[in-house]
Short mmCIF file of C-alpha atoms and ligand atoms in Angstrom, two decimals:
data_model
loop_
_atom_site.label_atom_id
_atom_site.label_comp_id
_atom_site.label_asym_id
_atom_site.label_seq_id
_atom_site.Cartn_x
_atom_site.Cartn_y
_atom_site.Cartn_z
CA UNK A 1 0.00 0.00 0.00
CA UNK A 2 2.17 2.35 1.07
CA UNK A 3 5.07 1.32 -2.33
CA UNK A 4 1.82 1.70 -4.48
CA UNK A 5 1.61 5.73 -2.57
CA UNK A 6 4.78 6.14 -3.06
CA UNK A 7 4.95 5.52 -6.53
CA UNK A 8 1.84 7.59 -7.52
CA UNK A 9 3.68 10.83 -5.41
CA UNK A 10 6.84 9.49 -7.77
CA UNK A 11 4.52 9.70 -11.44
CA UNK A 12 2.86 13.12 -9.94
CA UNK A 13 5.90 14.72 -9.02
CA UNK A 14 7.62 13.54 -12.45
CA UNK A 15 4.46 15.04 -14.13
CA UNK A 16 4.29 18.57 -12.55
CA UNK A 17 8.27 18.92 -13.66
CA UNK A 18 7.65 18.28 -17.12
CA UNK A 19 4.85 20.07 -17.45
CA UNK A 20 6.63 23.27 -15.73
CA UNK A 21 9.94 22.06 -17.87
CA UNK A 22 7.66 22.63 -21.34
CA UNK A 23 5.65 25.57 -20.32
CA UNK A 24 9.20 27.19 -19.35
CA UNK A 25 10.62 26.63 -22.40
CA UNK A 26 6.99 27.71 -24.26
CA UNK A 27 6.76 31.64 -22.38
CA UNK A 28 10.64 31.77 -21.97
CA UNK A 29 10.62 33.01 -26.14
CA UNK A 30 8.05 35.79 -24.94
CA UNK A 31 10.30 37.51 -22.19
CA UNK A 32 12.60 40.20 -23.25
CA UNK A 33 14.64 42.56 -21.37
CA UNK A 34 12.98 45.67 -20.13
CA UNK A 35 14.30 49.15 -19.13
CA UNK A 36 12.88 52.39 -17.78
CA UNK A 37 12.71 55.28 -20.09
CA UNK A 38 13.72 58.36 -19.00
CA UNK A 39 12.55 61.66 -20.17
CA UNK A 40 13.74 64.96 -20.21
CA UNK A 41 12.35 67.51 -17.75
CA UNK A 42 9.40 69.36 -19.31
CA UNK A 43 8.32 72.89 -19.05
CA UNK A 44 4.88 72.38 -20.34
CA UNK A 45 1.45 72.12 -18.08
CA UNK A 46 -1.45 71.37 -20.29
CA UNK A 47 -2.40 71.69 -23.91
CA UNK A 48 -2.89 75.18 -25.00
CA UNK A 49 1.08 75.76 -23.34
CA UNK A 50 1.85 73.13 -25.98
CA UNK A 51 -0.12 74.33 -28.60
CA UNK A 52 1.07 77.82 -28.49
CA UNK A 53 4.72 76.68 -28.93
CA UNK A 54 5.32 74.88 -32.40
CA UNK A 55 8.61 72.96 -32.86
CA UNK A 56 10.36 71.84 -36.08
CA UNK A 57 9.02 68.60 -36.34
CA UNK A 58 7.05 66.60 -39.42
CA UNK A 59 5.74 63.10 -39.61
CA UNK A 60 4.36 61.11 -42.93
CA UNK A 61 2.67 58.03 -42.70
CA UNK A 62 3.46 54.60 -45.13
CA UNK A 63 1.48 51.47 -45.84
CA UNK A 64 3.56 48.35 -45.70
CA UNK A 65 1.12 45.75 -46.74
CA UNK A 66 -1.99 44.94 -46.37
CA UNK A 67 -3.68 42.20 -42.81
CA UNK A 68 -6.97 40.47 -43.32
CA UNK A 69 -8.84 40.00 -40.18
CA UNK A 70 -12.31 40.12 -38.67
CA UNK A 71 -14.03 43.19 -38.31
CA UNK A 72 -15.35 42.21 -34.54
CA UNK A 73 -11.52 41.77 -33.99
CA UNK A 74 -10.97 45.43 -34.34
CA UNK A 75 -14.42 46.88 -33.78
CA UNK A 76 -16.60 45.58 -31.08
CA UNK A 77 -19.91 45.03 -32.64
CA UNK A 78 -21.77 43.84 -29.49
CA UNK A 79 -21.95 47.64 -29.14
CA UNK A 80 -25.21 49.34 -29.57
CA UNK A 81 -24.69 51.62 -32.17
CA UNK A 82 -23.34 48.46 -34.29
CA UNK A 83 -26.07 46.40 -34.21
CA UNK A 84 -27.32 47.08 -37.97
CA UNK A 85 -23.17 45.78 -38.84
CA UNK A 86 -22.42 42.51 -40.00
CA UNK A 87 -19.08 40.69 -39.01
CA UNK A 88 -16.98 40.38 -42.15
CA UNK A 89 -13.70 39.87 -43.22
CA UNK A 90 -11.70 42.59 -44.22
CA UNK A 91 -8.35 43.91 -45.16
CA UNK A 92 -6.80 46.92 -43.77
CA UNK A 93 -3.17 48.94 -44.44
CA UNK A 94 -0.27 47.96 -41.93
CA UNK A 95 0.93 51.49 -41.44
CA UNK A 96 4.39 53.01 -40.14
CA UNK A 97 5.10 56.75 -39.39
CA UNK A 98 8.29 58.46 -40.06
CA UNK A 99 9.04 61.20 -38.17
CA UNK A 100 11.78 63.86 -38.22
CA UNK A 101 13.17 66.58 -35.68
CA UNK A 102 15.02 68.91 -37.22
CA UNK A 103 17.47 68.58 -34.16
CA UNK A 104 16.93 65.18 -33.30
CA UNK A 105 16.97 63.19 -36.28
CA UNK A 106 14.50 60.43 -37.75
CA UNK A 107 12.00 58.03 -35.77
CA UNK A 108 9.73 55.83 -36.53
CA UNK A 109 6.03 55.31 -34.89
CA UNK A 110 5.84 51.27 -35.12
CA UNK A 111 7.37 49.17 -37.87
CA UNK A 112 4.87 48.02 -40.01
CA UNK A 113 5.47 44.94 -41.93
CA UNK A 114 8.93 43.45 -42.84
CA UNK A 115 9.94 41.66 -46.60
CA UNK A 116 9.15 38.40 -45.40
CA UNK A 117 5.29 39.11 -46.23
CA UNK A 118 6.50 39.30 -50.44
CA UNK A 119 6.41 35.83 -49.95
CA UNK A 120 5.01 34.53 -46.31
CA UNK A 121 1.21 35.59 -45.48
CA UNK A 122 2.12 34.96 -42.02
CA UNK A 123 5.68 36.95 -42.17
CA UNK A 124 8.07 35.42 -39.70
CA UNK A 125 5.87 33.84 -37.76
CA UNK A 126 5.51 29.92 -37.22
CA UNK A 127 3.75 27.40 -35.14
CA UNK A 128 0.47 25.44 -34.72
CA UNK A 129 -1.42 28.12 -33.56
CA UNK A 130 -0.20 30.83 -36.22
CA UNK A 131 -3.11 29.62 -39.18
CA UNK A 132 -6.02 30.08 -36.49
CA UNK A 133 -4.89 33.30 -34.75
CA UNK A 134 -3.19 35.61 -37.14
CA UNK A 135 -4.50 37.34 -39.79
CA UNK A 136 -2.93 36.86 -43.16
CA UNK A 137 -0.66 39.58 -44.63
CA UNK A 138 0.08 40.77 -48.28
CA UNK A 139 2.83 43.17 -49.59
CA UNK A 140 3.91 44.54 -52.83
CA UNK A 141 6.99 44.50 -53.80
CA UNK A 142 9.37 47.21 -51.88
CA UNK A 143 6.91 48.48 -49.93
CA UNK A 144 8.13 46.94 -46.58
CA UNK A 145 9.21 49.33 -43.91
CA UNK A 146 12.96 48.34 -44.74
CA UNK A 147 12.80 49.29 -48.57
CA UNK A 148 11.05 52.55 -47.82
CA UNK A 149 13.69 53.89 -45.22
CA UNK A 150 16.49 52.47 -47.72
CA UNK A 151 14.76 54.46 -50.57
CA UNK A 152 14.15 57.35 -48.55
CA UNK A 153 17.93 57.22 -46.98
CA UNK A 154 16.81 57.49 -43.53
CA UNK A 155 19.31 56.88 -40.32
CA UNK A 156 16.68 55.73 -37.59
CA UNK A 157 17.64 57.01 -34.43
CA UNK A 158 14.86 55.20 -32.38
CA UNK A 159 11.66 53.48 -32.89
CA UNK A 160 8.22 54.73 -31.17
CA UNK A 161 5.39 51.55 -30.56
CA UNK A 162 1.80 52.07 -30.03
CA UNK A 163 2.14 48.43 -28.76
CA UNK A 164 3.35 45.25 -29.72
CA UNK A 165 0.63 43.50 -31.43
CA UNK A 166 2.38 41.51 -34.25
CA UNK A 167 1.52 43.99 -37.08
CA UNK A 168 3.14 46.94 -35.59
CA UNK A 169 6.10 45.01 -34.59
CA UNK A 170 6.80 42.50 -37.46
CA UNK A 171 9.13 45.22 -39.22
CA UNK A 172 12.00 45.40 -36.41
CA UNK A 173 13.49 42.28 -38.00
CA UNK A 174 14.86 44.31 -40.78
CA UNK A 175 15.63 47.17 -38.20
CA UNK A 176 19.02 48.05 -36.63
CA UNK A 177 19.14 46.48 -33.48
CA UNK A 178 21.60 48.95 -32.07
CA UNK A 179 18.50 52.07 -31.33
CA UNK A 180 16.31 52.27 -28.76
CA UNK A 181 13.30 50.81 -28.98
CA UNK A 182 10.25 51.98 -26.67
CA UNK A 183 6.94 51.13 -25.63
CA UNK A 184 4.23 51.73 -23.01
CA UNK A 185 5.36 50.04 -19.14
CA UNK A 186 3.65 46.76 -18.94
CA UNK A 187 2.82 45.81 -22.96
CA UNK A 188 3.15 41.71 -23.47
CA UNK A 189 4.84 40.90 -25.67
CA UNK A 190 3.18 37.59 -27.45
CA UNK A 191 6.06 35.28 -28.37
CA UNK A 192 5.55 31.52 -27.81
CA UNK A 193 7.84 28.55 -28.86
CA UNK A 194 6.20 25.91 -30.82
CA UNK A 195 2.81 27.79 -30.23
CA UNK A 196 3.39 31.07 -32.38
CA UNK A 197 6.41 32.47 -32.46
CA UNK A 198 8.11 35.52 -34.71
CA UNK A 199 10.42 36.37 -32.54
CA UNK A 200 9.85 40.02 -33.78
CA UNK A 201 12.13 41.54 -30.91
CA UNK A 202 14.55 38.90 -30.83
CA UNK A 203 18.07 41.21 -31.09
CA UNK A 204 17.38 44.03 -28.67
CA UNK A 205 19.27 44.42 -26.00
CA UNK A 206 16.38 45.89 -24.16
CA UNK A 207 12.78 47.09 -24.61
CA UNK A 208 12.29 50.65 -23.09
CA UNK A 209 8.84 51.61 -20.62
CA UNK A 210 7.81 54.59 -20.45
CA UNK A 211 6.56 55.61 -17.17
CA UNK A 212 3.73 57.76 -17.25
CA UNK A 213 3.39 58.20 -13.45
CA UNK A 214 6.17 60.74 -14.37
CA UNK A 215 3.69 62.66 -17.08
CA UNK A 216 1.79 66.03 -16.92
CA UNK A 217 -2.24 65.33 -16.96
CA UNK A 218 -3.71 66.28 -20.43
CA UNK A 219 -7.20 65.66 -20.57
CA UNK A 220 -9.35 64.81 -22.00
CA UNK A 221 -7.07 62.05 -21.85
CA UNK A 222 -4.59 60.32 -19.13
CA UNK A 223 -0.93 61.37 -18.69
CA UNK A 224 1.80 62.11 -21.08
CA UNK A 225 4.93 62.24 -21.52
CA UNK A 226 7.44 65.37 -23.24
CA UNK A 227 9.76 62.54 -25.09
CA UNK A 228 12.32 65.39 -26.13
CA UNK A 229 11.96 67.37 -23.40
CA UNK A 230 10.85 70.21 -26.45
CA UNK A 231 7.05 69.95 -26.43
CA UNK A 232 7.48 68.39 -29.54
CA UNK A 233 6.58 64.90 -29.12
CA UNK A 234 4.49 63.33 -26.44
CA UNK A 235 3.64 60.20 -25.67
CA UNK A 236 -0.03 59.83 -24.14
CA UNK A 237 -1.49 56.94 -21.99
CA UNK A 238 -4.17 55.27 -23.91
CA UNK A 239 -4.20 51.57 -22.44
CA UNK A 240 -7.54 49.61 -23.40
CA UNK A 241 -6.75 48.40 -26.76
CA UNK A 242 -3.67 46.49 -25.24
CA UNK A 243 -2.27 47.06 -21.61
CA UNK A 244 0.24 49.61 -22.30
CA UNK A 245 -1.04 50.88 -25.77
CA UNK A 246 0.43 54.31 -26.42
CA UNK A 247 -0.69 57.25 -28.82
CA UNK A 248 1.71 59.82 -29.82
CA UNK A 249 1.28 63.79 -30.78
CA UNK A 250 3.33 65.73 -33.39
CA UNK A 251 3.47 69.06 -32.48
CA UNK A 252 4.62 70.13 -35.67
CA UNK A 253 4.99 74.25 -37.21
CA UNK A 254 3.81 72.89 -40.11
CA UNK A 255 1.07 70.37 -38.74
CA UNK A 256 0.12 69.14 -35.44
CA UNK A 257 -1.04 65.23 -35.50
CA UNK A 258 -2.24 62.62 -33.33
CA UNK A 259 -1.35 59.09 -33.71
CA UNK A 260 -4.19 56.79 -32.83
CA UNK A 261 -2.34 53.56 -32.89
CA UNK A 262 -5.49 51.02 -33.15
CA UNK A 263 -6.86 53.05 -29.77
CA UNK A 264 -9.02 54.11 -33.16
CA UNK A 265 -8.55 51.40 -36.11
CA UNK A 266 -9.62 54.04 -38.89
CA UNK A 267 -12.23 56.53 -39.73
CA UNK A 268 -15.19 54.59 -39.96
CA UNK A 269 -14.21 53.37 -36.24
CA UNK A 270 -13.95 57.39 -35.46
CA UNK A 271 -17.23 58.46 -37.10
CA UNK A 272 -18.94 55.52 -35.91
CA UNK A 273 -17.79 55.89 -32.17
CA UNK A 274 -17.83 52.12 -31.77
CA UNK A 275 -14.58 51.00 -30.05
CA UNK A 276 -12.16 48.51 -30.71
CA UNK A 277 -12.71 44.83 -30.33
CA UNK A 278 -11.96 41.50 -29.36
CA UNK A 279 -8.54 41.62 -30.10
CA UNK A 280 -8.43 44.48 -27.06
CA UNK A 281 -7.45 43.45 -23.50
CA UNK A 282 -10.11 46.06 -22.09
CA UNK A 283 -13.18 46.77 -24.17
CA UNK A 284 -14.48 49.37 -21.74
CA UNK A 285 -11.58 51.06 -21.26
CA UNK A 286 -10.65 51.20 -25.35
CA UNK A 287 -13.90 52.29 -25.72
CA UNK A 288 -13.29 55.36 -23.32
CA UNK A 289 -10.04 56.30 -25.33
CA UNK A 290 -12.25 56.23 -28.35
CA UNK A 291 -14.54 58.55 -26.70
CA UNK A 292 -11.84 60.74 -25.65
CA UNK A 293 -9.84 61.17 -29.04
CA UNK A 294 -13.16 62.18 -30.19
CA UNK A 295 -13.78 65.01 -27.47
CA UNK A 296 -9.92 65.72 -28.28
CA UNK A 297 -11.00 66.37 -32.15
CA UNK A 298 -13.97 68.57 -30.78
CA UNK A 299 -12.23 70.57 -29.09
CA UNK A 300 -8.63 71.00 -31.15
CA UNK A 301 -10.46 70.50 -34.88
CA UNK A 302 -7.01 71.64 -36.05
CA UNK A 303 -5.22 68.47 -35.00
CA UNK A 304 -4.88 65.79 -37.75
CA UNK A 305 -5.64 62.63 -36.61
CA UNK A 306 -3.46 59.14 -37.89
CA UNK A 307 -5.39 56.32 -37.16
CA UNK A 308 -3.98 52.78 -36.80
CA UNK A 309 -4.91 51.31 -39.81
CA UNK A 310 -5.77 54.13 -42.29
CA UNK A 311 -3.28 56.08 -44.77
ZN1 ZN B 401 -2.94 46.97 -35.46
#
């Protein structure tokens, strides 16, 4: 009785280490090296301080393929007002920003999608998963983020994410790995061995948080951040969409522009005021940052807005 207890504990114990063993070496692909980012000082208190002093800085916005997915992913249509819309497949732009500072050189806002789409649907990415979860991509030729910096004979001196959801990261594998690279504090990063794996960020020496605790309070959203230190650039709180989902603001002499990320997919998403969907950690709260860039467009009609997937 007591060899036949024994035993079981034995096969149990075995079990539980092998398990843990595979699931180890399943989420050990998906953790990546973080560090705090650390922004100038700013000067500035609220909006109309930053709107009243312009600074030398442009952004233009690229399609780098094209991602087929379903609408509910990126629009939630158990909301009211989309009761009368249908849940279809369709195809939207993968979009990168470049942006430049006359002082501070060229950036990018996310990285769109890399060459492997010319002749991959699912880029980089493998495992059993990858045909039921992802979306497939397209791409003419040269129009991956790579070929358009080359063509445009750009020296990136960082790169900017909204988050890292695969088709705003898929492009860092033709990147220089030597730049920073920053995000939002506390995105996941969705990298799985044997599962679905891209390995997207594989190269970096670290992935860089920003830490909005450290932000000025610009409503009618969160907090955000002076990224130069000039007023220039900010970095705004948006989380809903993913945990720490970013938008950005150019605040440009020439043009001042928000940058959605998929906090708002496109303009139908904008006019329609339905918010993101399933592929959102928070509904409710992406649906609030909807609402807000909308009472932001209200009330600064000037600002252009770049939404996630729209050129
Ligand atoms: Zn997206």
């Amino acid at each position: 009785m007591k060899l036949q207890l024994n035993r079981i504990l034995l096969v149990s114990a075995s079990l539980i280490v092998m398990v843990a063993a595979f699931a180890l070496l399943v989420f050990q692909s998906s953790v990546i090296p973080k560090r705090s980012f650390s922004a100038p000082e700013t000067s500035y208190h609220n909006w109309d301080e930053i709107l009243s002093s312009l600074q030398p800085i442009t952004i233009r916005t690229y399609s780098t393929g094209m991602m087929q997915t379903d609408l509910s992913g990126i629009m939630n249509l158990s909301h009211e007002k989309a009761a009368d819309i249908e849940d279809v497949i369709v195809k939207t732009p993968v979009t990168a920003s470049i942006i430049h500072h006359q002082e501070f050189g060229f950036f990018l806002i996310d990285t769109g999608l890399d060459s492997s789409y010319i002749n991959n649907p699912y880029g980089t990415y493998r495992g059993i998963l990858v045909k039921k979860t992802i979306g497939k991509g397209s791409q003419e030729p040269n129009t991956n983020i790579a070929a358009i910096l080359e063509r445009e004979n750009i020296q990136l001196q960082g790169v900017w994410l909204t988050h890292l959801h695969p088709d705003h990261t898929a492009g860092i594998v033709d990147l220089p790995k030597s730049i920073p690279y920053v995000a939002g504090e506390g995105e996941r990063y969705i990298n799985f061995r044997y599962l679905m794996q891209s390995d997207h960020l594989a190269g970096l020496e670290a992935l860089y948080e920003i830490d909005f605790t450290k932000g000025i309070d610009l409503p009618p959203f969160g907090k955000g951040v002076d990224l130069f230190g000039d007023g220039s650039f900010w970095a705004i709180e948006s989380s809903g969409h993913s945990k720490g989902h970013v938008m950005y603001f150019i605040n440009g002499k020439d043009e001042r522009v928000l940058v959605t990320g998929d906090a708002c997919n496109d303009q139908f998403q904008f006019d329609t005021g339905i918010g993101p969907g399933y592929f959102s950690s928070d509904l409710e709260q992406a649906q609030h940052v909807l609402e807000s860039i909308i009472i932001f467009k209200e009330r600064y009609p000037e600002v252009r807005l770049v939404f996630g997937h729209d050129v």
